[in-house]
Short mmCIF file of C-alpha atoms in Angstrom, two decimals:
data_model
loop_
_atom_site.label_atom_id
_atom_site.label_comp_id
_atom_site.label_asym_id
_atom_site.label_seq_id
_atom_site.Cartn_x
_atom_site.Cartn_y
_atom_site.Cartn_z
CA VAL I 1 -12.97 19.92 -0.20
CA THR I 2 -12.73 22.29 2.74
CA ALA I 3 -9.79 22.81 5.07
CA ASP I 4 -11.66 21.08 7.87
CA ALA I 5 -12.46 18.00 5.78
CA PRO I 6 -11.79 14.74 7.59
CA PRO I 7 -8.71 12.79 6.50
CA LEU I 8 -8.97 9.83 4.14
CA ARG I 9 -8.01 6.93 6.43
CA LEU I 10 -6.16 4.15 4.60
CA ALA I 11 -5.05 0.74 5.87
CA SER I 12 -2.65 -1.24 3.72
CA SER I 13 -0.75 -4.48 3.79
CA HIS I 14 3.03 -4.14 3.92
CA THR I 15 3.91 -4.84 0.30
CA ILE I 16 1.30 -2.51 -1.18
CA GLY I 17 1.86 0.15 1.46
CA GLU I 18 5.61 0.22 1.01
CA TYR I 19 5.95 -0.25 -2.75
CA LEU I 20 2.75 0.82 -4.53
CA LEU I 21 0.88 3.33 -2.37
CA PRO I 22 3.60 6.01 -2.27
CA GLY I 23 3.27 6.52 -6.04
CA TRP I 24 -0.51 6.17 -5.99
CA LEU I 25 -0.84 8.70 -3.17
CA SER I 26 1.50 11.15 -4.89
CA ARG I 27 -0.67 11.10 -8.01
CA PHE I 28 -3.84 11.26 -5.89
CA LYS I 29 -2.60 14.34 -4.00
CA ALA I 30 -1.94 16.09 -7.33
CA THR I 31 -5.59 15.63 -8.32
CA ALA I 32 -7.15 16.11 -4.86
CA PRO I 33 -4.89 18.56 -2.97
CA GLY I 34 -7.53 19.25 -0.31
CA VAL I 35 -7.71 15.62 0.82
CA THR I 36 -5.24 14.49 3.47
CA PRO I 37 -4.58 10.75 3.40
CA GLU I 38 -3.58 9.02 6.63
CA LEU I 39 -1.92 5.65 6.05
CA VAL I 40 -1.32 2.81 8.48
CA ILE I 41 0.65 -0.22 7.27
CA VAL I 42 -0.43 -3.52 8.85
CA ASN I 43 -0.91 -7.11 7.71
CA SER I 44 -3.78 -7.96 5.36
CA HIS I 45 -6.09 -9.34 8.04
CA GLU I 46 -5.67 -6.19 10.13
CA ALA I 47 -6.28 -3.92 7.11
CA VAL I 48 -9.60 -5.69 6.44
CA HIS I 49 -10.47 -5.53 10.15
CA ARG I 50 -9.86 -1.78 10.20
CA VAL I 51 -12.25 -1.26 7.28
CA ARG I 52 -14.88 -3.49 8.91
CA THR I 53 -14.68 -1.59 12.20
CA ASN I 54 -14.67 1.83 10.49
CA ALA I 55 -11.12 2.56 11.64
CA ALA I 56 -10.17 2.94 7.95
CA ASP I 57 -12.13 4.21 4.96
CA ILE I 58 -10.27 2.09 2.39
CA GLY I 59 -8.05 -0.98 2.71
CA PHE I 60 -5.47 -2.37 0.31
CA VAL I 61 -4.50 -6.05 0.59
CA GLU I 62 -2.93 -8.85 -1.42
CA GLY I 63 -4.82 -12.02 -2.06
CA ARG I 64 -8.23 -13.14 -1.03
CA ALA I 65 -9.69 -10.97 1.70
CA ASP I 66 -12.64 -12.03 3.81
CA ASP I 67 -14.81 -9.63 1.88
CA ARG I 68 -18.25 -10.57 3.18
CA GLY I 69 -20.13 -7.31 3.55
CA LEU I 70 -17.40 -5.25 1.87
CA ALA I 71 -17.20 -3.78 -1.61
CA THR I 72 -14.02 -4.97 -3.36
CA LEU I 73 -12.19 -4.01 -6.53
CA LEU I 74 -9.32 -5.96 -8.13
CA LEU I 75 -6.60 -3.42 -8.90
CA ASP I 76 -3.90 -5.67 -10.32
CA ARG I 77 -2.47 -9.18 -10.47
CA ASP I 78 0.96 -10.32 -9.35
CA GLU I 79 2.95 -13.52 -9.03
CA ILE I 80 4.80 -15.20 -6.22
CA VAL I 81 8.25 -16.45 -7.17
CA ALA I 82 10.33 -19.05 -5.34
CA VAL I 83 14.02 -18.20 -5.06
CA THR I 84 16.97 -20.40 -4.11
CA VAL I 85 20.68 -20.02 -3.58
CA SER I 86 22.74 -20.78 -6.69
CA GLU I 87 23.98 -24.06 -5.17
CA HIS I 88 20.45 -25.48 -4.71
CA ARG I 89 19.46 -28.40 -6.94
CA TRP I 90 16.58 -26.27 -8.36
CA SER I 91 18.67 -23.22 -9.19
CA ARG I 92 18.88 -23.96 -12.91
CA ARG I 93 15.18 -24.73 -13.35
CA ARG I 94 12.97 -22.25 -15.16
CA ALA I 95 9.84 -23.48 -13.36
CA ILE I 96 9.09 -25.59 -10.29
CA PRO I 97 5.78 -27.44 -9.95
CA THR I 98 3.87 -26.34 -6.86
CA ALA I 99 3.66 -29.96 -5.67
CA LEU I 100 7.46 -30.11 -5.58
CA LEU I 101 7.57 -27.03 -3.33
CA THR I 102 5.80 -29.00 -0.59
CA THR I 103 8.91 -31.18 -0.24
CA GLU I 104 11.07 -28.26 0.93
CA ARG I 105 11.21 -26.08 4.01
CA TYR I 106 10.46 -22.46 3.34
CA LEU I 107 10.39 -19.12 5.12
CA THR I 108 7.16 -17.19 5.10
CA ARG I 109 5.47 -14.12 6.51
CA GLU I 110 3.63 -13.77 9.82
CA ARG I 111 0.11 -15.08 10.42
CA GLY I 112 -2.38 -12.63 8.97
CA SER I 113 -0.20 -11.85 5.95
CA GLY I 114 -2.02 -12.04 2.62
CA ILE I 115 1.06 -13.46 0.90
CA ARG I 116 1.30 -16.22 3.52
CA ASP I 117 -2.40 -17.03 3.09
CA ILE I 118 -2.00 -17.36 -0.68
CA ALA I 119 1.10 -19.57 -0.41
CA GLU I 120 -0.45 -21.84 2.23
CA SER I 121 -3.65 -22.16 0.23
CA GLU I 122 -1.82 -23.14 -2.95
CA LEU I 123 0.48 -25.57 -1.16
CA THR I 124 -2.49 -27.18 0.61
CA LEU I 125 -4.34 -27.63 -2.69
CA THR I 126 -1.41 -29.55 -4.17
CA GLY I 127 -0.85 -31.74 -1.11
#
């Protein structure tokens, strides 16, 4: 890689960009010191959009991306966990059926968030 090589433009969702990519990029820089990564942290929909429009070379998102026309690679799996205050009637449960979650109000991420898309999809499937 030459000194005038273009940067590696990355677009990442918030969770990956804030918690996983710092370590990944540190290890990457050790093996490819001539490559300069440029990272923008956005929601999942925007990360995919940036790859589609050639504003980013690689995107990192949680969940199911609209991947038509894109090459994708599953890097890992994760789980979403519901949390409650200790006084909540579910606080002593080890597991909560998804269908039961639909009976409660919950806080979620902004539209375009991969985590929100996953949660809404699962809750819709169970009614």
